[in-house]
Short mmCIF file of C-alpha atoms and ligand atoms in Angstrom, two decimals:
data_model
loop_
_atom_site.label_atom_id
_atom_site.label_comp_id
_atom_site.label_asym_id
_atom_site.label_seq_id
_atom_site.Cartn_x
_atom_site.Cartn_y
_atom_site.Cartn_z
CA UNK J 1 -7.73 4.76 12.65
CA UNK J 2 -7.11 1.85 10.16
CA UNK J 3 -4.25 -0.27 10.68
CA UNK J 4 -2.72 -2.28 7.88
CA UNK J 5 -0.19 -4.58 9.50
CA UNK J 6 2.97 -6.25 7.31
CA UNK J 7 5.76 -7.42 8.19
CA UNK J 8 8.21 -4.70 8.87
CA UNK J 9 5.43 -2.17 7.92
CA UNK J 10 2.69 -0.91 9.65
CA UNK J 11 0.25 1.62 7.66
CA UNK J 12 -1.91 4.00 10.16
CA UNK J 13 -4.70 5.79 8.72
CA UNK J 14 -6.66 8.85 9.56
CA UNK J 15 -9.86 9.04 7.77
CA UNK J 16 -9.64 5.91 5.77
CA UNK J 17 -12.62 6.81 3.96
CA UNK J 18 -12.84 10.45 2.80
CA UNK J 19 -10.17 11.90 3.17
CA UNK J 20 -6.96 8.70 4.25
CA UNK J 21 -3.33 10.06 6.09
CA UNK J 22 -0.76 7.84 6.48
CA UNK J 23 1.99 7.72 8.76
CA UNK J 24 4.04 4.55 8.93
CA UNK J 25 5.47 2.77 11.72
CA UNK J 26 8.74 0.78 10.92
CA UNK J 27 10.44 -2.12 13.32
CA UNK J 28 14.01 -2.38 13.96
CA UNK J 29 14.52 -5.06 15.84
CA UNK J 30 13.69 -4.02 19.32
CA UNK J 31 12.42 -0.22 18.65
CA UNK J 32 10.19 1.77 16.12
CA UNK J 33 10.67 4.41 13.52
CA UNK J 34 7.54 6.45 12.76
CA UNK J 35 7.33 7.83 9.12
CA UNK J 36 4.87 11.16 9.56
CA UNK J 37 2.38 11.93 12.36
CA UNK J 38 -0.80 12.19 10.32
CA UNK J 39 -2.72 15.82 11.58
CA UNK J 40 -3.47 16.72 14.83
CA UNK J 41 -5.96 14.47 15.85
CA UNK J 42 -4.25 11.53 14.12
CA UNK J 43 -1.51 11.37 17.36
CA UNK J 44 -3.49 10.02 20.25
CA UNK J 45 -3.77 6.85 17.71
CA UNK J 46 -0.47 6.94 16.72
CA UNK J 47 0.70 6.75 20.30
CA UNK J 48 -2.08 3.96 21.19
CA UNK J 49 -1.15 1.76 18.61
CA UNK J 50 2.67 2.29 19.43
CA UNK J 51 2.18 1.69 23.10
CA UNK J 52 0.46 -2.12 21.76
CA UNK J 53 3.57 -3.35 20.65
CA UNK J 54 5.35 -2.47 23.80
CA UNK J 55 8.57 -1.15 21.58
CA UNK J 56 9.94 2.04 22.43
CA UNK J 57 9.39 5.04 19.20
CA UNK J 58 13.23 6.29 18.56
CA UNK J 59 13.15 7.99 15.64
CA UNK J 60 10.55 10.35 13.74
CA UNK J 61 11.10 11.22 10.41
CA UNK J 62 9.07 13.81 8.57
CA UNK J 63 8.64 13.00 4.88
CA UNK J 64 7.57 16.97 4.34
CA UNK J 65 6.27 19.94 6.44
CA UNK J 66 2.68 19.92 5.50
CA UNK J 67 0.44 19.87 8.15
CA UNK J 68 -1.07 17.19 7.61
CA UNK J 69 2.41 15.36 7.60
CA UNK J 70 3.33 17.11 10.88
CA UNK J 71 0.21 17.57 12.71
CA UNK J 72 0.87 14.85 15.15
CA UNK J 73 3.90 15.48 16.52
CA UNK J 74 3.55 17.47 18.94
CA UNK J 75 1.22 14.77 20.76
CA UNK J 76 3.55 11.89 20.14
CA UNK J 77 6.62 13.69 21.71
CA UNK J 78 4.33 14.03 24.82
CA UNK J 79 3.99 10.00 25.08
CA UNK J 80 7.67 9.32 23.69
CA UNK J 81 9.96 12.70 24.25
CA UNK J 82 13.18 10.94 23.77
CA UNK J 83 12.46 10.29 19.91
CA UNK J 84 14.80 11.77 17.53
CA UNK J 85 12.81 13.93 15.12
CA UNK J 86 14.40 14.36 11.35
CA UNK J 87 13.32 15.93 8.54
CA UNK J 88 15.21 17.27 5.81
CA UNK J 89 17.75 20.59 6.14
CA UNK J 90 15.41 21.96 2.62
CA UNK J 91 12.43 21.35 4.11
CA UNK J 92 12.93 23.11 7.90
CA UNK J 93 13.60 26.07 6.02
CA UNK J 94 10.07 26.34 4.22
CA UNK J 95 8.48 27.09 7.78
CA UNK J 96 10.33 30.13 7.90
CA UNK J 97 10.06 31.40 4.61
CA UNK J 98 9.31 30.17 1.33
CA UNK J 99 12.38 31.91 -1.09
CA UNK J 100 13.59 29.41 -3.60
CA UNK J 101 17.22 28.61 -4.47
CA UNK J 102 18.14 29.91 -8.07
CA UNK J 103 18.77 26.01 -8.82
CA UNK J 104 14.87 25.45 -8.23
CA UNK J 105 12.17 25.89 -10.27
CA UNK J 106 10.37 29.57 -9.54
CA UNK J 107 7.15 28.16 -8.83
CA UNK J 108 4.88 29.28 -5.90
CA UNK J 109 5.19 26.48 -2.52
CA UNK J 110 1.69 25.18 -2.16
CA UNK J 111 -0.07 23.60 0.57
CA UNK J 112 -0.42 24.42 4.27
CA UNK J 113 2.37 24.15 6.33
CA UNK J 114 1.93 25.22 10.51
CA UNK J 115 1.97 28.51 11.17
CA UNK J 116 3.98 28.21 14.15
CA UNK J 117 6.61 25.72 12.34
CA UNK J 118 7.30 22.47 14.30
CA UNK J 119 6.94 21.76 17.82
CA UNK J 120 10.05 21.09 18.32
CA UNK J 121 13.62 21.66 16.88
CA UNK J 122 14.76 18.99 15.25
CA UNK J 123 17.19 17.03 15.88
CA UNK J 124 18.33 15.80 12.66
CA UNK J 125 18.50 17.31 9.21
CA UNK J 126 18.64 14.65 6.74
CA UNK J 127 20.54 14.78 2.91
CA UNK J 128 20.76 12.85 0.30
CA UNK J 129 21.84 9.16 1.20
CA UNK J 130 21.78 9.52 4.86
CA UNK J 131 20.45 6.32 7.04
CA UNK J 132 18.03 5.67 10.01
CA UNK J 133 18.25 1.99 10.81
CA UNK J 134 17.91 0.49 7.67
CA UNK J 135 15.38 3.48 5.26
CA UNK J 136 17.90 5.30 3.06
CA UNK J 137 17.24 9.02 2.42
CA UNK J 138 16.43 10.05 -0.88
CA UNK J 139 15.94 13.09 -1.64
CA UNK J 140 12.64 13.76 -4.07
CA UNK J 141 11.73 17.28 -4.88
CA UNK J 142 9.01 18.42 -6.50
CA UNK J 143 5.40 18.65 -4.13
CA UNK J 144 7.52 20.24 -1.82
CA UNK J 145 11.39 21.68 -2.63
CA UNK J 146 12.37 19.58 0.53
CA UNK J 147 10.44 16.31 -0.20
CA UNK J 148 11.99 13.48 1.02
CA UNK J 149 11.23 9.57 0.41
CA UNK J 150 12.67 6.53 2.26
CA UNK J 151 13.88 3.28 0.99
CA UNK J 152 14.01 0.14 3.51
CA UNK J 153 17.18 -1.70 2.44
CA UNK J 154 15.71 -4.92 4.41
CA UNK J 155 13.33 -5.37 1.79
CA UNK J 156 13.31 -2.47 -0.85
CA UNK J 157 10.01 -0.92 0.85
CA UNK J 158 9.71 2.65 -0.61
CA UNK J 159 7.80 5.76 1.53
CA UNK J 160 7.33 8.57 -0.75
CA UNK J 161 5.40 11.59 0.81
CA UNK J 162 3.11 12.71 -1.74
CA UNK J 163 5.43 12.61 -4.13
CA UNK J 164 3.05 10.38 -5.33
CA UNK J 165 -0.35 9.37 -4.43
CA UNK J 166 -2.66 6.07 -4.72
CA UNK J 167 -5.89 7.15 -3.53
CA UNK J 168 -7.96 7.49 -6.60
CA UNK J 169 -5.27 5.73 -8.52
CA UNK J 170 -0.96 5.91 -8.95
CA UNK J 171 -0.49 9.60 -10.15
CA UNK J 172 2.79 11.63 -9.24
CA UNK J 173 1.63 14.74 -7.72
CA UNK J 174 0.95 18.10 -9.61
CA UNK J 175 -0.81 15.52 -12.24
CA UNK J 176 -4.76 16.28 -11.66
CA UNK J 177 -6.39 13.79 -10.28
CA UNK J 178 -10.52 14.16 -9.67
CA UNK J 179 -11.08 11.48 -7.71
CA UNK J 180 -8.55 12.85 -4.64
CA UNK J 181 -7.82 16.35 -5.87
CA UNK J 182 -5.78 17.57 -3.15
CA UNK J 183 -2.16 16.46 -3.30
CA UNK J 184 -2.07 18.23 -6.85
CA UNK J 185 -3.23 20.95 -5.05
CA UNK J 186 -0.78 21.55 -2.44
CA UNK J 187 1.89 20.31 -5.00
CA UNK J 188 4.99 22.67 -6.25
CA UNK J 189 6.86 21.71 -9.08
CA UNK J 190 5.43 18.93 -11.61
CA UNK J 191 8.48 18.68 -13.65
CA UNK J 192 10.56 18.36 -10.50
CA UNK J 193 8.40 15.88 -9.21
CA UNK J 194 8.80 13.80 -12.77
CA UNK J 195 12.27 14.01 -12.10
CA UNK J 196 12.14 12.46 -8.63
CA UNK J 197 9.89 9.56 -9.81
CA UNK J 198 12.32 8.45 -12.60
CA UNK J 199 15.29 8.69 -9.59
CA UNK J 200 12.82 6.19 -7.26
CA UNK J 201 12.75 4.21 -10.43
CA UNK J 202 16.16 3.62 -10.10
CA UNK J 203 16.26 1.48 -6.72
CA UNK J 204 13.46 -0.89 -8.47
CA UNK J 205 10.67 -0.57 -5.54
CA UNK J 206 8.68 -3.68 -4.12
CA UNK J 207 6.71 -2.13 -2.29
CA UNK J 208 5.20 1.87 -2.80
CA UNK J 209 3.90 3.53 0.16
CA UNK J 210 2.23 6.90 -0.22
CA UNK J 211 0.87 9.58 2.13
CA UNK J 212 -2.98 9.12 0.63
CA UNK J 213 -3.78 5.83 -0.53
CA UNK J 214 -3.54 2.61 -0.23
CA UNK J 215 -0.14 0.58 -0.57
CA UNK J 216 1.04 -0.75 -4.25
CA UNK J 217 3.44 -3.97 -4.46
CA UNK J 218 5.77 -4.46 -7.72
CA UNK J 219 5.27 -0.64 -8.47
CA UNK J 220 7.43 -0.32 -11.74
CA UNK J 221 4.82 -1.03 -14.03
CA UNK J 222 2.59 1.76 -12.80
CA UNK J 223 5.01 3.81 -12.16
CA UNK J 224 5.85 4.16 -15.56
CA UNK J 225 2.55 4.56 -16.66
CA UNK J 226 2.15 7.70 -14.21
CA UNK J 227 5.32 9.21 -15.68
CA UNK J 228 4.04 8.99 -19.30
CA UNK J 229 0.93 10.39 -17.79
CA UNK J 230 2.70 13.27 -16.20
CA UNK J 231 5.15 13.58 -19.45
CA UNK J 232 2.75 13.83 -21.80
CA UNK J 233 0.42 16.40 -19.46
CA UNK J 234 3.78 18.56 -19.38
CA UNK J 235 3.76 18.30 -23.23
CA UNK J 236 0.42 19.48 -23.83
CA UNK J 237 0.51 22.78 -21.81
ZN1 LIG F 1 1.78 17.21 1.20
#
């Protein structure tokens, strides 16, 4: 697992070099919040590198349900079963069934999500403009119809899911991208997605933080280039 250590951000990934999973470990203070568990094998390092620092994991927030996202959990529970674990009240529905709302865009949900659902039940379903410690909900449709991201008011740090993706370059999912196909693969709805990007837009990122890839400071300026991207693939279909 590669660790990329900042200050108030810690990025944990599986598989750096093929095929790189983040998760995210955020300090409050005296505790943790975990952002995604990575897959299944990602949570023995997850738990390692938590144990390190000697703080105790609280929360667990799941940016999505893919497994890949979600893999981990059920290991890090084992090592810290008093975390809270949140993920959004769209989201926890798509491991039952994947019906859309009227209100969404009638496209087929991509990607694999676990058979079995989650571990656990989770404790928390998080809306729009909820808060753990100091990461904002937002809520950013569009890979999945229950996408969420999370923006650290401490320092306007953003986590987006694959909402977005930087491995092989910024590109808002659903966009292809050749050199790390598989976000756009598992994505849902592109002009949702578009949507969501201009809404980050709006709490003027420092930082970007995506779920493959590395992470991106001062983000505007690329952002905007990936929505004209993704606009002007929308206008050519
Ligand atoms: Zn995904």
């Amino acid at each position: 697992m590669k660790i990329v250590r900042q200050q108030k951000l810690w990025q944990l990934t599986t598989f750096p070099l093929f095929f790189p999973i983040n998760a995210y470990l955020i300090p409050e203070d005296d505790r943790l919040t975990l952002i995604d568990t990575g897959i299944g094998r990602s949570g023995k390092g997850i738990v390692e590198e938590i144990k390190k620092t000697g703080a105790n994991l609280t929360h667990i927030i799941l940016t999505h349900g893919h497994s890949d996202h979600v893999g981990g959990l059920k290991e890090i529970l084992l090592a810290f079963p008093d975390a809270e674990v949140a993920i959004s009240k769209r989201e926890v529905k798509l491991f039952k069934q994947k019906d859309l709302f009227a209100f969404e865009a009638q496209q087929p949900v991509r990607g694999s999500f676990p058979k079995m659902g989650l571990p656990v039940r989770p404790d928390r379903l998080l809306k729009d403009g909820d808060m753990i410690g100091s990461l904002i909900v937002i809520e950013t449709p569009g890979h999945t119809p229950g996408s969420i991201s999370l923006y650290d008011e401490r320092n306007g740090h953003l986590f987006v899911g694959d909402l977005l993706q930087t491995r092989g370059g910024l590109t808002i999912c659903g966009v292809p991208n050749w050199r790390f196909p598989f976000p756009k693969m598992g994505s849902w709805d592109l002009e949702t997605s578009i949507a969501s990007v201009q809404k980050i837009l709006s709490y003027q990122p420092t930082l970007l933080a995506t779920g493959h890839g590395r992470l991106l400071d001062n983000p505007e300026t690329a952002l905007l280039d990936a929505l004209d991207q993704a606009r002007s693939m929308q206008k050519n279909r």
